[in-house]
mmCIF file of C-alpha atoms in Angstrom:
data_model
loop_
_atom_site.group_PDB
_atom_site.id
_atom_site.type_symbol
_atom_site.label_atom_id
_atom_site.label_comp_id
_atom_site.label_asym_id
_atom_site.label_seq_id
_atom_site.Cartn_x
_atom_site.Cartn_y
_atom_site.Cartn_z
ATOM 1 C CA MET A 6 -10.275 0.289 1.990
ATOM 2 C CA SER A 7 -8.130 2.983 0.820
ATOM 3 C CA GLY A 8 -7.102 3.656 -3.083
ATOM 4 C CA THR A 9 -3.691 5.069 -2.546
ATOM 5 C CA ALA A 10 -0.981 2.013 -2.070
ATOM 6 C CA LYS A 11 1.282 3.421 2.177
ATOM 7 C CA ALA A 12 4.990 3.676 2.039
ATOM 8 C CA LEU A 13 6.203 3.049 5.537
ATOM 9 C CA LEU A 14 9.720 4.326 6.479
ATOM 10 C CA VAL A 15 11.148 3.695 9.700
ATOM 11 C CA ASP A 16 14.019 5.335 10.557
ATOM 12 C CA ASP A 17 16.586 7.356 13.275
ATOM 13 C CA ARG A 18 18.275 10.237 11.223
ATOM 14 C CA LYS A 19 15.467 12.359 9.061
ATOM 15 C CA ASP A 20 18.755 12.979 6.055
ATOM 16 C CA ASN A 21 17.730 8.996 5.442
ATOM 17 C CA LEU A 22 14.255 10.112 5.784
ATOM 18 C CA LEU A 23 14.439 12.410 2.846
ATOM 19 C CA ALA A 24 16.574 11.241 1.170
ATOM 20 C CA LEU A 25 13.714 7.449 0.605
ATOM 21 C CA GLU A 26 11.402 9.782 0.269
ATOM 22 C CA ALA A 27 13.264 11.653 -2.897
ATOM 23 C CA ILE A 28 14.010 7.921 -4.146
ATOM 24 C CA LEU A 29 9.988 6.763 -4.309
ATOM 25 C CA GLN A 30 9.021 10.534 -5.878
ATOM 26 C CA GLY A 31 6.671 9.540 -8.557
ATOM 27 C CA LEU A 32 6.117 6.165 -8.197
ATOM 28 C CA PRO A 33 2.374 5.651 -7.236
ATOM 29 C CA VAL A 34 3.041 5.088 -3.620
ATOM 30 C CA LYS A 35 2.769 7.504 -0.673
ATOM 31 C CA SER A 36 5.540 8.101 1.615
ATOM 32 C CA VAL A 37 4.610 8.130 5.631
ATOM 33 C CA ALA A 38 8.073 8.380 7.439
ATOM 34 C CA VAL A 39 8.230 7.963 10.768
ATOM 35 C CA GLU A 40 11.779 8.011 12.925
ATOM 36 C CA SER A 41 11.482 5.013 15.291
ATOM 37 C CA GLY A 42 9.768 1.674 15.949
ATOM 38 C CA GLU A 43 7.651 2.503 18.113
ATOM 39 C CA ALA A 44 5.998 5.205 15.951
ATOM 40 C CA ALA A 45 6.354 2.400 12.749
ATOM 41 C CA LEU A 46 4.233 0.193 14.797
ATOM 42 C CA LYS A 47 1.838 3.088 16.214
ATOM 43 C CA GLN A 48 1.019 3.529 12.125
ATOM 44 C CA LEU A 49 0.925 0.340 11.757
ATOM 45 C CA LEU A 50 -2.286 0.351 14.072
ATOM 46 C CA VAL A 51 -4.826 3.328 11.611
ATOM 47 C CA ASP A 52 -3.262 2.376 8.625
ATOM 48 C CA ASP A 53 -2.361 0.071 5.990
ATOM 49 C CA PHE A 54 1.188 -0.260 4.193
ATOM 50 C CA ALA A 55 1.980 -1.942 1.065
ATOM 51 C CA VAL A 56 5.582 -2.159 1.762
ATOM 52 C CA ILE A 57 7.884 -0.891 4.542
ATOM 53 C CA LEU A 58 11.681 0.423 4.503
ATOM 54 C CA LEU A 59 12.760 -0.278 7.672
ATOM 55 C CA ASP A 60 15.675 1.343 9.169
ATOM 56 C CA ALA A 61 17.829 -2.348 11.301
ATOM 57 C CA GLN A 62 20.211 0.112 13.293
ATOM 58 C CA MET A 63 18.107 2.074 15.648
ATOM 59 C CA PRO A 64 18.869 3.420 18.962
ATOM 60 C CA ASP A 65 16.015 1.761 21.682
ATOM 61 C CA MET A 66 14.245 -0.769 19.080
ATOM 62 C CA ASP A 67 15.973 -1.514 16.949
ATOM 63 C CA GLY A 68 14.828 -2.938 13.285
ATOM 64 C CA PHE A 69 14.801 -6.142 14.241
ATOM 65 C CA GLU A 70 12.789 -6.260 17.326
ATOM 66 C CA THR A 71 9.887 -4.060 15.379
ATOM 67 C CA ALA A 72 9.976 -5.930 12.836
ATOM 68 C CA ASN A 73 9.272 -8.869 15.526
ATOM 69 C CA HIS A 74 6.423 -7.317 17.062
ATOM 70 C CA ILE A 75 4.954 -6.225 12.976
ATOM 71 C CA LYS A 76 4.966 -10.384 12.127
ATOM 72 C CA ARG A 77 3.638 -11.340 15.774
ATOM 73 C CA ARG A 78 0.191 -9.112 15.279
ATOM 74 C CA GLU A 79 -2.954 -10.530 12.762
ATOM 75 C CA ARG A 80 -2.867 -7.424 10.415
ATOM 76 C CA THR A 81 0.808 -6.979 9.665
ATOM 77 C CA ARG A 82 2.131 -10.458 9.297
ATOM 78 C CA HIS A 83 2.042 -10.073 5.483
ATOM 79 C CA VAL A 84 2.956 -7.044 4.651
ATOM 80 C CA PRO A 85 6.873 -6.778 3.045
ATOM 81 C CA ILE A 86 9.721 -5.655 5.255
ATOM 82 C CA ILE A 87 12.735 -4.267 3.148
ATOM 83 C CA PHE A 88 16.001 -4.223 6.152
ATOM 84 C CA LEU A 89 17.896 -1.115 4.997
ATOM 85 C CA THR A 90 21.494 -0.296 6.787
ATOM 86 C CA ALA A 91 24.584 0.791 6.911
ATOM 87 C CA ALA A 92 25.996 -1.651 8.650
ATOM 88 C CA ASP A 93 28.666 -3.397 7.015
ATOM 89 C CA ARG A 94 27.870 -6.480 4.610
ATOM 90 C CA ASP A 95 27.370 -9.072 7.880
ATOM 91 C CA ALA A 96 25.790 -11.783 7.130
ATOM 92 C CA GLN A 97 24.602 -12.449 10.328
ATOM 93 C CA LEU A 98 23.225 -9.556 10.543
ATOM 94 C CA ALA A 99 21.048 -10.465 6.862
ATOM 95 C CA LEU A 100 20.043 -13.777 8.887
ATOM 96 C CA ARG A 101 19.283 -11.496 11.014
ATOM 97 C CA GLY A 102 16.607 -9.736 9.288
ATOM 98 C CA TYR A 103 15.332 -12.622 7.443
ATOM 99 C CA ALA A 104 14.915 -14.478 10.468
ATOM 100 C CA ALA A 105 12.636 -11.442 11.510
ATOM 101 C CA GLY A 106 10.140 -11.790 8.653
ATOM 102 C CA ALA A 107 12.842 -9.527 6.177
ATOM 103 C CA VAL A 108 11.403 -10.495 2.766
ATOM 104 C CA ASP A 109 15.354 -8.063 1.388
ATOM 105 C CA TYR A 110 18.160 -7.130 2.851
ATOM 106 C CA LEU A 111 20.115 -3.797 1.353
ATOM 107 C CA THR A 112 22.518 -2.181 3.008
ATOM 108 C CA LYS A 113 23.327 1.218 2.437
ATOM 109 C CA PRO A 114 24.320 2.635 -0.169
ATOM 110 C CA PHE A 115 22.090 1.099 -2.488
ATOM 111 C CA ASP A 116 21.210 1.940 -5.629
ATOM 112 C CA PRO A 117 18.188 4.382 -6.123
ATOM 113 C CA TRP A 118 17.359 2.380 -8.756
ATOM 114 C CA VAL A 119 17.343 -1.602 -7.521
ATOM 115 C CA LEU A 120 15.504 -0.362 -4.555
ATOM 116 C CA ARG A 121 12.578 2.205 -6.917
ATOM 117 C CA ALA A 122 12.034 -1.554 -8.652
ATOM 118 C CA LYS A 123 11.615 -3.783 -5.515
ATOM 119 C CA VAL A 124 8.975 -1.188 -4.147
ATOM 120 C CA SER A 125 7.383 -1.125 -7.354
ATOM 121 C CA VAL A 126 6.831 -4.482 -6.926
ATOM 122 C CA PHE A 127 5.636 -4.367 -3.938
ATOM 123 C CA VAL A 128 3.038 -1.798 -4.811
ATOM 124 C CA ASP A 129 1.489 -3.918 -7.813
ATOM 125 C CA LEU A 130 1.317 -6.280 -5.741
ATOM 126 C CA TRP A 131 -1.139 -4.985 -3.555
ATOM 127 C CA THR A 132 -2.474 -2.988 -5.984
ATOM 128 C CA LYS A 133 -3.647 -6.476 -7.380
ATOM 129 C CA SER A 134 -4.695 -7.863 -4.654
ATOM 130 C CA ARG A 135 -7.308 -5.198 -3.531
ATOM 131 C CA GLN A 136 -8.182 -5.324 -7.387
ATOM 132 C CA LEU A 137 -8.859 -9.223 -6.757
ATOM 133 C CA ALA A 138 -10.195 -8.057 -2.936
ATOM 134 C CA ALA A 139 -12.863 -6.192 -4.367
ATOM 135 C CA HIS A 140 -13.463 -8.838 -7.767
ATOM 136 C CA SER A 141 -14.058 -11.284 -5.275
ATOM 137 C CA GLU A 142 -17.090 -9.206 -3.317
ATOM 138 C CA ASP A 143 -18.485 -8.913 -6.361
ATOM 139 C CA VAL A 144 -18.554 -12.479 -7.070
ATOM 140 C CA ARG A 145 -19.503 -13.179 -3.521
ATOM 141 C CA GLU A 146 -22.173 -9.750 -3.932
ATOM 142 C CA ARG A 147 -24.175 -11.443 -6.878
ATOM 143 C CA ASP A 148 -23.655 -15.024 -5.916
ATOM 144 C CA ALA A 149 -25.535 -14.183 -2.962
ATOM 145 C CA ARG A 150 -28.261 -12.594 -5.881
ATOM 146 C CA TRP A 151 -28.746 -15.452 -7.977
ATOM 147 C CA LYS A 152 -29.100 -17.903 -4.737
ATOM 148 C CA SER A 153 -32.072 -15.325 -4.044
ATOM 149 C CA LEU A 154 -33.494 -14.997 -7.635
ATOM 150 C CA THR A 155 -33.267 -18.737 -7.649
ATOM 151 C CA GLU A 156 -35.242 -19.527 -4.019
ATOM 152 C CA ALA A 157 -37.880 -17.291 -5.347
ATOM 153 C CA VAL A 158 -38.148 -19.108 -8.992
ATOM 154 C CA ASP A 159 -38.654 -22.084 -7.050
ATOM 155 C CA ALA A 160 -41.126 -21.411 -4.509
ATOM 156 C CA ALA A 161 -42.775 -19.304 -7.817
ATOM 157 C CA THR A 162 -43.261 -22.759 -9.973
ATOM 158 C CA VAL A 163 -44.058 -24.119 -6.568
ATOM 159 C CA LEU A 164 -47.269 -21.106 -6.230
ATOM 160 C CA LEU A 165 -47.956 -21.078 -9.380
ATOM 161 C CA ARG A 166 -48.518 -25.657 -9.850
ATOM 162 C CA SER A 167 -50.722 -25.241 -7.962
ATOM 163 C CA ASP A 168 -54.599 -25.779 -8.325
ATOM 164 C CA LEU A 169 -55.436 -23.389 -4.565
ATOM 165 C CA ASP A 170 -56.846 -19.434 -5.795
ATOM 166 C CA GLY A 171 -54.235 -16.982 -6.053
ATOM 167 C CA ASP A 172 -51.480 -18.527 -5.888
ATOM 168 C CA LYS A 173 -51.033 -17.368 -9.022
ATOM 169 C CA GLU A 174 -51.125 -13.504 -8.424
ATOM 170 C CA ARG A 175 -48.599 -14.575 -5.091
ATOM 171 C CA ALA A 176 -46.368 -16.084 -6.942
ATOM 172 C CA ILE A 177 -45.988 -13.144 -9.329
ATOM 173 C CA ALA A 178 -45.591 -11.126 -6.203
ATOM 174 C CA LEU A 179 -42.977 -13.536 -4.958
ATOM 175 C CA LEU A 180 -41.065 -12.989 -8.505
ATOM 176 C CA GLU A 181 -41.448 -9.055 -9.280
ATOM 177 C CA GLN A 182 -40.608 -8.845 -5.000
ATOM 178 C CA ALA A 183 -37.096 -10.970 -6.244
ATOM 179 C CA ARG A 184 -36.845 -8.704 -8.497
ATOM 180 C CA TRP A 185 -36.834 -5.235 -7.400
ATOM 181 C CA GLY A 186 -35.248 -7.025 -4.247
#
């Protein structure tokens, strides 16, 4: 589990990718830029992302098709997608974006501070969910340890209550083993 949040930037134009990287500069997120939907899908096989900034209109596999593939995969279906497009403010395109699983749809030119704020929210959510998962694992481990100790105490109690020779030593050995793992 990586400790640094990543943003996947997907656009067929290098100048747009450079602009997005510049907008995200200074945020606690590492940008990973790719130039096609196919490259994005390959990147998602090897990396986890806090957010995806996806150009809606690209040659070959457009952003909508790419989003559909992302949302079909178990591993990536919960990654938030923000569509970015230079297209006119066509409500049908926005609806298509939301139908493909987008959490937001921005038309260019957009306010870079708004995009930064949106990305920051998803980075924070990603970070908090990672912290929560780590805490949950700690609690599971502590519960398993507690259960093991409780079982050892119960077994030692049974041995201590018996009057058989050697049970006291076995009970002590059991408790020491439980204590030291």
